Amino acid sequence: MAIDFNANYTMTINGKGVTSPSQIDVVNPATGANFASAPDCTEAQLDEAVASAKAAFRTWKKVPIAERQALVRKAGEVLAAHADDLARLFTREQGRPVDAAKQEILGASQWLQAVSMMTPPTHVVEDSAAQRIETTYVPLGVICAIAPWNFPVTLSMWKVAPALVAGNTMVLKPSPFTPLCTLKVGELFRDIFPPGVLNIISGGDQLGPQMTSHPGFAKISFTGSTATGKAVLASAAKDLKRVTLELGGNDAAIVLPDVDLDDVAQKIFFGAFFNTAQICVATKRLYVHESIYDGLRDRLAAIAKAVKVGDGTEQGTVLGPIQNKRQYERVMDLIDDAKKSGLTLIEGANVPDGGGYFIPVTIVDNPPESSRVVQEEAFGPVLPLLKFTDIDDVIDRANDSDYGLAGAVWSKDTDKAVEIARRLETGTVWINQNLQLRPDTPFAGHKQSGFGIENGMEGLLEYMVPQAIYVAKGA
């Protein structure tokens, strides 16, 4: 049956399309106007979704892992087959230009297929005449998954793929700002997974706390802000749910004086501003050696002037709007504070008028380390450039943060760059590149940037628990 990607947005509960007595409005961030609505899940429907996942878990965990892997792989193929339709819908609800939106859908597809190739290990501790001791990994049960609005499809599939391969079932909630693509993905997957294995619900701000406090979940996998992550952790503590939290960052990049400025400027720019800087691992503090500071600043400013910011459906648009009004106001408040503090701001190309949540690319020229624009995660197109002279000093400055998600070092001397990288207190460090994440490589935040691991075998095992079996021989 053909799916209409422009209407009829329903939740998936126990393998069926379900609507709700009330709806939440979905806003196109390029216009600021409502263009669709999604179901506002009731508590009774949440209970139904959890109950169906719990019932499905009894049989799904017994399905041979090769069959679970095959279904997850098929889900990835179906996602890719509908990438064009999903990308157009993605742009309307998220704001990112269509080509970049399609990259996300295809990337999520590849993630499902890559994770479907992973098989948890079996460890034989002893196999002697006296006994055999074997440790395997078994699924946890029903997973509560909560995904954010900046990469709604990719970060949902980061949770779906390992959870289902491991033998768990799931209730997934997308952000109320970007529910539509995820609801349509649920519709696409209804014919792939048995009823109850993957339930997808949508709702307003009240739904997340209802989920995290629900006694039917064995684990919560949450991606979002550090402040909300703390509330999730507190909620999970009541009945000792397992938790994975992928939270905020204030990622520092360090640019050494030996770089070729013409070669690195474009890469550094998009490492900071891709997706309108709404990326948890985007460069958010750029430390530049004083001998090349002016040259890099001027090149970044020129790129900012040349890059088109606008509606993602328009030809030539590179950067779209801030995704929602709440975040737009946060970023504008940070910019206003910088202006009131007398900081020097360099603005990029003009942005459209007319109701959309557009903010020009804004470079802050060597602000004090204590300024809000340096200390806070903007999660928008605002980048402070800061001078340094001494390596030990700049490493200390980069590490002087409650966050520790990712970072980058730029230098022709890769040995020196790696030496610096090892001293950065972050879970991921890139050398002469950025924004590269892989399904086979663990992703984990240090400090207040995270709790637990996503991706890689380590991430898969976060959805499982070890079980040791001791077998006596010769009895």
XYZ file of C-alpha atoms in Angstrom:
475
model
C 0.000 0.000 0.000
C 1.357 3.428 -0.980
C 2.185 5.783 1.889
C 1.165 9.424 1.794
C 4.106 11.325 3.270
C 2.167 14.594 3.364
C -0.789 13.559 5.531
C -2.246 10.974 7.909
C 0.454 10.922 10.547
C -0.243 8.059 12.929
C 1.574 6.381 15.772
C 2.579 2.720 15.540
C 1.348 0.675 18.493
C 1.316 -3.121 18.364
C 1.878 -3.011 14.601
C -1.148 -0.807 13.858
C -1.661 2.831 12.937
C -3.129 4.723 15.877
C -4.317 8.315 16.161
C -5.187 10.246 19.304
C -8.057 12.403 20.616
C -5.784 15.461 20.612
C -3.000 16.611 18.314
C 0.226 18.608 18.514
C 1.008 21.245 15.896
C 4.118 20.864 13.763
C 5.761 24.107 12.602
C 7.825 24.683 9.468
C 10.827 26.576 10.914
C 11.418 28.356 7.597
C 8.028 30.086 7.893
C 7.138 29.884 11.583
C 3.709 28.542 10.562
C 1.958 25.270 11.423
C 1.778 22.940 8.451
C 0.754 19.579 9.948
C -0.265 17.870 13.161
C 0.725 14.693 14.935
C -1.018 12.558 17.576
C -0.630 13.600 21.197
C -0.256 10.221 22.893
C -2.460 9.649 25.944
C -1.308 7.856 29.085
C -3.583 4.962 28.176
C -1.931 4.716 24.755
C 1.506 4.805 26.360
C 0.425 1.932 28.612
C -0.820 0.077 25.542
C 2.486 0.609 23.716
C 4.517 -0.628 26.686
C 2.220 -3.633 27.156
C 2.489 -4.583 23.495
C 6.294 -4.253 23.621
C 6.397 -6.385 26.759
C 4.255 -9.096 25.135
C 6.361 -9.018 21.961
C 9.589 -9.300 23.956
C 8.655 -12.808 25.105
C 8.885 -14.090 21.547
C 11.271 -11.586 19.936
C 14.108 -12.450 22.329
C 13.803 -16.090 21.234
C 14.060 -15.265 17.526
C 17.534 -16.353 16.345
C 19.844 -13.375 16.146
C 20.485 -13.969 12.442
C 16.765 -13.464 11.787
C 16.641 -10.314 13.922
C 19.679 -8.996 12.064
C 18.037 -9.741 8.709
C 14.923 -7.759 9.647
C 16.973 -4.784 10.834
C 18.923 -4.951 7.583
C 15.655 -5.010 5.620
C 14.479 -1.952 7.557
C 17.596 -0.141 6.374
C 16.843 -1.076 2.766
C 13.248 0.149 3.045
C 14.436 3.432 4.542
C 16.809 4.006 1.628
C 14.081 3.190 -0.898
C 11.962 6.050 0.486
C 14.785 8.540 1.016
C 13.454 11.126 -1.450
C 9.964 11.285 0.043
C 11.281 11.358 3.599
C 13.849 14.050 2.741
C 11.199 16.444 1.458
C 9.134 15.928 4.611
C 12.281 16.249 6.727
C 13.041 19.684 5.296
C 9.539 20.931 6.058
C 9.668 19.912 9.715
C 13.376 20.223 10.520
C 14.538 22.978 8.174
C 17.698 21.451 6.715
C 18.117 21.726 2.919
C 16.709 18.773 0.987
C 20.033 17.333 -0.221
C 21.444 17.324 3.306
C 18.147 15.910 4.601
C 18.449 13.018 2.147
C 21.998 12.400 3.388
C 20.574 11.886 6.868
C 17.991 9.357 5.651
C 20.604 7.416 3.687
C 23.011 7.598 6.611
C 20.360 6.197 8.944
C 19.762 3.410 6.437
C 23.469 2.576 6.373
C 23.515 2.612 10.174
C 20.751 0.012 10.370
C 22.552 -2.192 7.871
C 25.948 -1.846 9.563
C 24.627 -2.619 13.041
C 22.742 -5.609 11.611
C 26.134 -7.205 10.968
C 27.149 -7.076 14.642
C 26.882 -10.180 16.815
C 27.466 -10.042 20.588
C 30.452 -12.110 21.744
C 30.477 -15.288 23.814
C 33.313 -15.528 26.344
C 34.477 -18.944 27.534
C 36.269 -18.336 30.816
C 37.050 -21.980 31.513
C 36.479 -25.244 29.695
C 38.251 -27.901 31.720
C 37.577 -31.428 32.898
C 35.959 -29.927 35.990
C 33.650 -27.274 34.531
C 32.737 -24.948 31.702
C 32.130 -21.263 32.434
C 30.556 -19.289 29.630
C 29.419 -15.670 29.562
C 26.876 -14.561 27.011
C 24.847 -11.383 26.657
C 21.071 -11.347 26.895
C 18.553 -8.571 26.123
C 17.188 -6.305 28.830
C 13.503 -6.090 27.882
C 11.485 -3.061 26.783
C 13.527 0.023 25.843
C 12.324 3.609 26.245
C 13.952 5.630 23.450
C 13.716 9.421 23.250
C 15.225 11.154 20.215
C 15.976 14.865 19.610
C 15.018 17.323 16.867
C 18.420 18.105 15.355
C 18.998 14.668 13.735
C 15.606 13.045 14.288
C 15.931 10.036 11.975
C 19.608 9.229 12.425
C 19.549 9.430 16.202
C 16.366 7.348 16.358
C 18.017 4.615 14.302
C 21.091 4.770 16.554
C 18.757 3.383 19.199
C 16.494 1.138 17.122
C 19.267 -0.823 15.423
C 21.261 -2.101 18.435
C 18.209 -2.520 20.666
C 16.383 -4.759 18.194
C 19.456 -6.713 17.098
C 20.117 -7.418 20.790
C 16.607 -8.884 21.179
C 14.870 -6.035 23.002
C 11.622 -4.374 22.028
C 11.102 -0.620 22.031
C 8.820 2.348 22.465
C 10.352 5.298 20.602
C 9.343 8.938 20.997
C 10.593 11.591 18.580
C 10.809 15.239 19.587
C 7.474 17.092 19.492
C 9.211 19.562 17.149
C 10.081 16.861 14.562
C 7.704 13.897 14.889
C 6.566 13.427 11.298
C 9.436 11.602 9.579
C 9.775 9.234 12.512
C 6.043 8.467 12.463
C 6.296 7.695 8.738
C 9.326 5.473 9.396
C 7.147 3.579 11.867
C 4.534 3.165 9.145
C 7.180 1.856 6.721
C 8.441 -0.645 9.291
C 5.035 -2.085 10.272
C 5.325 -4.836 7.676
C 8.899 -5.683 8.693
C 8.897 -6.218 12.433
C 6.351 -8.344 14.333
C 3.628 -6.334 16.118
C 4.863 -4.749 19.337
C 8.570 -5.035 18.577
C 8.895 -1.370 17.544
C 6.263 1.073 18.769
C 6.525 4.757 17.840
C 4.494 7.357 19.690
C 4.403 11.152 19.602
C 3.271 13.828 22.012
C 3.976 17.071 23.813
C 6.343 17.927 26.644
C 4.424 15.809 29.165
C 5.064 12.531 27.306
C 8.796 12.254 28.014
C 8.465 12.329 31.816
C 5.548 9.889 31.607
C 7.803 7.503 29.708
C 10.899 7.806 31.881
C 8.874 7.178 35.045
C 6.920 4.254 33.551
C 7.656 1.012 35.423
C 7.409 -1.091 32.260
C 10.763 -0.020 30.834
C 14.047 -1.786 31.519
C 16.246 0.932 30.023
C 16.080 4.541 28.853
C 18.113 5.715 25.877
C 17.931 9.511 25.691
C 19.578 12.064 23.437
C 19.117 15.725 24.308
C 20.239 18.490 26.617
C 22.299 17.931 29.756
C 19.628 19.584 31.901
C 16.948 17.192 30.661
C 19.377 14.285 30.897
C 19.773 14.948 34.625
C 15.994 14.785 35.022
C 15.913 11.514 33.063
C 18.616 10.025 35.288
C 16.719 11.038 38.435
C 13.532 9.499 37.077
C 15.303 6.258 36.162
C 16.810 5.942 39.632
C 13.442 5.186 41.214
C 13.378 1.654 39.828
C 17.019 1.338 38.699
C 16.376 1.432 34.965
C 19.526 1.194 32.890
C 20.329 4.509 31.221
C 22.254 5.766 28.205
C 22.427 9.542 27.911
C 23.957 11.389 24.946
C 23.937 15.005 26.058
C 25.328 18.443 25.275
C 28.802 19.610 24.422
C 30.858 22.766 24.185
C 33.402 21.285 21.844
C 36.771 22.959 21.385
C 38.930 22.863 18.283
C 42.595 23.866 18.392
C 44.276 25.210 15.238
C 48.089 25.106 15.269
C 50.183 27.665 13.376
C 51.476 25.240 10.713
C 48.126 24.648 8.947
C 47.432 25.674 5.367
C 44.655 28.221 5.947
C 43.201 27.948 2.473
C 42.991 24.185 2.858
C 41.394 24.049 6.308
C 39.102 27.092 6.429
C 36.167 25.493 4.615
C 36.448 22.282 6.647
C 36.582 24.195 9.929
C 33.642 26.386 8.891
C 31.312 23.478 8.189
C 32.571 21.605 11.244
C 31.100 24.498 13.199
C 28.064 25.498 11.132
C 26.695 22.436 9.287
C 23.001 21.957 10.142
C 23.051 25.594 11.289
C 25.388 24.485 14.106
C 22.639 22.370 15.657
C 24.982 19.428 16.263
C 26.098 18.198 19.655
C 29.645 17.580 18.321
C 29.979 20.768 16.255
C 32.961 22.991 16.965
C 31.642 25.520 19.463
C 34.916 27.109 20.647
C 37.680 27.679 18.095
C 41.153 28.286 19.555
C 43.498 29.692 16.912
C 47.228 30.368 17.298
C 47.777 34.115 17.332
C 50.177 34.005 14.363
C 47.420 32.801 12.004
C 44.399 34.178 13.862
C 43.645 37.122 11.566
C 44.070 35.018 8.431
C 41.706 32.282 9.570
C 39.168 34.759 10.957
C 39.026 36.624 7.651
C 38.640 33.429 5.627
C 35.833 32.172 7.852
C 34.114 35.542 7.613
C 34.335 35.412 3.800
C 32.771 31.965 3.714
C 30.012 33.175 6.050
C 29.279 36.066 3.664
C 29.091 33.700 0.677
C 26.953 30.911 2.179
C 23.219 31.207 1.507
C 21.024 30.940 4.581
C 17.354 30.364 3.801
C 14.444 28.011 3.229
C 15.800 24.505 2.705
C 13.439 23.955 -0.227
C 15.037 26.779 -2.228
C 17.799 26.171 -4.744
C 21.237 27.075 -3.448
C 20.375 27.128 0.247
C 23.279 25.787 2.324
C 22.134 26.516 5.878
C 18.516 26.476 7.023
C 16.727 28.029 9.992
C 17.017 27.254 13.677
C 14.636 24.345 14.112
C 12.219 25.814 16.676
C 11.228 29.098 18.265
C 12.404 28.121 21.745
C 15.931 27.451 20.504
C 15.861 30.532 18.274
C 15.139 32.710 21.302
C 17.962 31.075 23.289
C 20.493 31.777 20.534
C 19.244 35.357 20.052
C 19.596 35.930 23.783
C 23.221 34.797 23.620
C 23.892 37.144 20.688
C 22.172 40.034 22.468
C 24.301 39.413 25.545
C 27.456 39.476 23.412
C 26.404 42.797 21.880
C 25.585 44.319 25.267
C 28.980 43.153 26.541
C 30.682 45.118 23.765
C 32.060 42.067 21.956
C 32.976 42.250 18.277
C 30.545 40.271 16.108
C 31.147 39.470 12.446
C 27.928 38.542 10.629
C 27.607 36.477 7.496
C 25.102 36.740 4.660
C 21.720 38.340 5.207
C 18.855 36.063 6.225
C 15.226 36.070 5.049
C 12.545 38.099 6.766
C 9.017 36.843 7.183
C 8.503 34.667 10.226
C 11.126 31.951 9.892
C 13.671 31.240 12.617
C 16.699 32.506 10.716
C 19.909 33.760 12.330
C 22.945 34.904 10.323
C 26.196 33.059 10.784
C 27.897 34.998 13.583
C 31.593 34.902 14.414
C 32.634 36.434 17.734
C 36.098 37.969 17.473
C 38.339 36.942 20.400
C 35.887 37.326 23.303
C 36.982 36.895 26.932
C 37.071 33.302 28.128
C 34.524 34.208 30.809
C 31.890 35.494 28.369
C 28.606 33.620 28.006
C 29.214 33.018 24.318
C 32.308 30.974 25.261
C 31.018 29.276 28.398
C 27.593 28.208 27.096
C 26.669 25.821 24.295
C 24.937 27.993 21.697
C 23.506 25.164 19.563
C 23.096 27.729 16.836
C 25.250 29.616 14.300
C 27.433 31.496 16.786
C 31.159 30.700 16.964
C 33.682 32.372 19.282
C 37.236 32.567 17.904
C 39.874 32.771 20.634
C 43.607 33.462 20.371
C 46.266 31.347 22.055
C 50.055 31.288 22.169
C 50.955 28.390 24.477
C 49.910 24.754 23.922
C 49.653 23.834 27.608
C 47.536 26.915 28.244
C 45.123 26.237 25.377
C 44.668 22.608 26.419
C 43.783 23.794 29.912
C 41.311 26.298 28.444
C 39.744 23.667 26.195
C 39.363 21.289 29.142
C 37.936 23.940 31.457
C 34.347 22.910 30.785
C 31.628 20.782 32.338
C 31.306 19.105 28.952
C 33.499 16.565 27.200
C 31.808 15.270 24.068
C 34.176 15.879 21.149
C 37.032 18.078 19.983
C 39.423 18.602 17.088
C 43.054 19.436 16.447
C 44.285 20.940 13.169
C 47.972 20.628 12.272
C 50.298 19.310 9.558
C 52.222 17.552 12.334
C 49.844 14.669 13.027
C 52.046 13.179 15.761
C 51.913 16.438 17.666
C 48.159 16.702 17.017
C 47.575 13.208 18.398
C 49.656 14.069 21.461
C 47.394 17.071 22.076
C 44.275 14.988 21.377
C 45.215 12.507 24.089
C 45.255 15.353 26.615
C 41.751 16.567 25.743
C 39.042 15.451 28.155
C 36.532 14.348 25.533
C 35.109 11.085 24.231
C 35.962 11.767 20.577
C 38.788 13.804 19.030
C 39.287 14.419 15.324
C 42.616 15.252 13.689
C 42.343 17.435 10.568
C 38.683 16.521 10.133
C 35.437 16.711 12.086
C 31.863 15.431 12.403
C 32.926 11.884 11.483
C 31.046 9.193 13.415
C 30.779 5.501 12.552
C 28.449 2.670 13.571
C 31.433 0.457 14.438
C 33.137 3.002 16.711
C 32.001 3.816 20.256
C 30.681 7.296 20.956
C 30.667 8.385 24.582
C 30.701 11.689 26.397
C 32.990 12.533 29.286
C 31.923 14.671 32.270
C 28.374 16.031 31.860
C 28.220 15.205 28.149
C 26.987 11.697 28.613
C 26.375 8.540 30.528
C 26.979 5.227 28.784
C 27.987 4.456 25.208
C 26.392 4.512 21.793
C 27.636 2.729 18.649
C 30.263 0.061 18.196
C 30.104 -3.291 19.955
C 30.246 -1.389 23.232
C 27.054 0.433 22.267
C 25.305 -2.786 21.289
C 26.177 -4.335 24.648
C 24.582 -1.340 26.429
C 21.275 -2.929 25.367
C 22.226 -6.264 26.937
C 23.353 -7.680 30.255
C 25.961 -10.414 30.800
C 24.821 -13.832 31.959
C 27.440 -16.250 33.273
C 26.598 -19.974 33.250
C 28.713 -22.431 35.265
C 28.406 -26.061 34.187
C 29.945 -28.763 36.375
C 31.321 -31.759 34.493
C 31.575 -35.384 35.533
C 28.876 -35.162 38.194
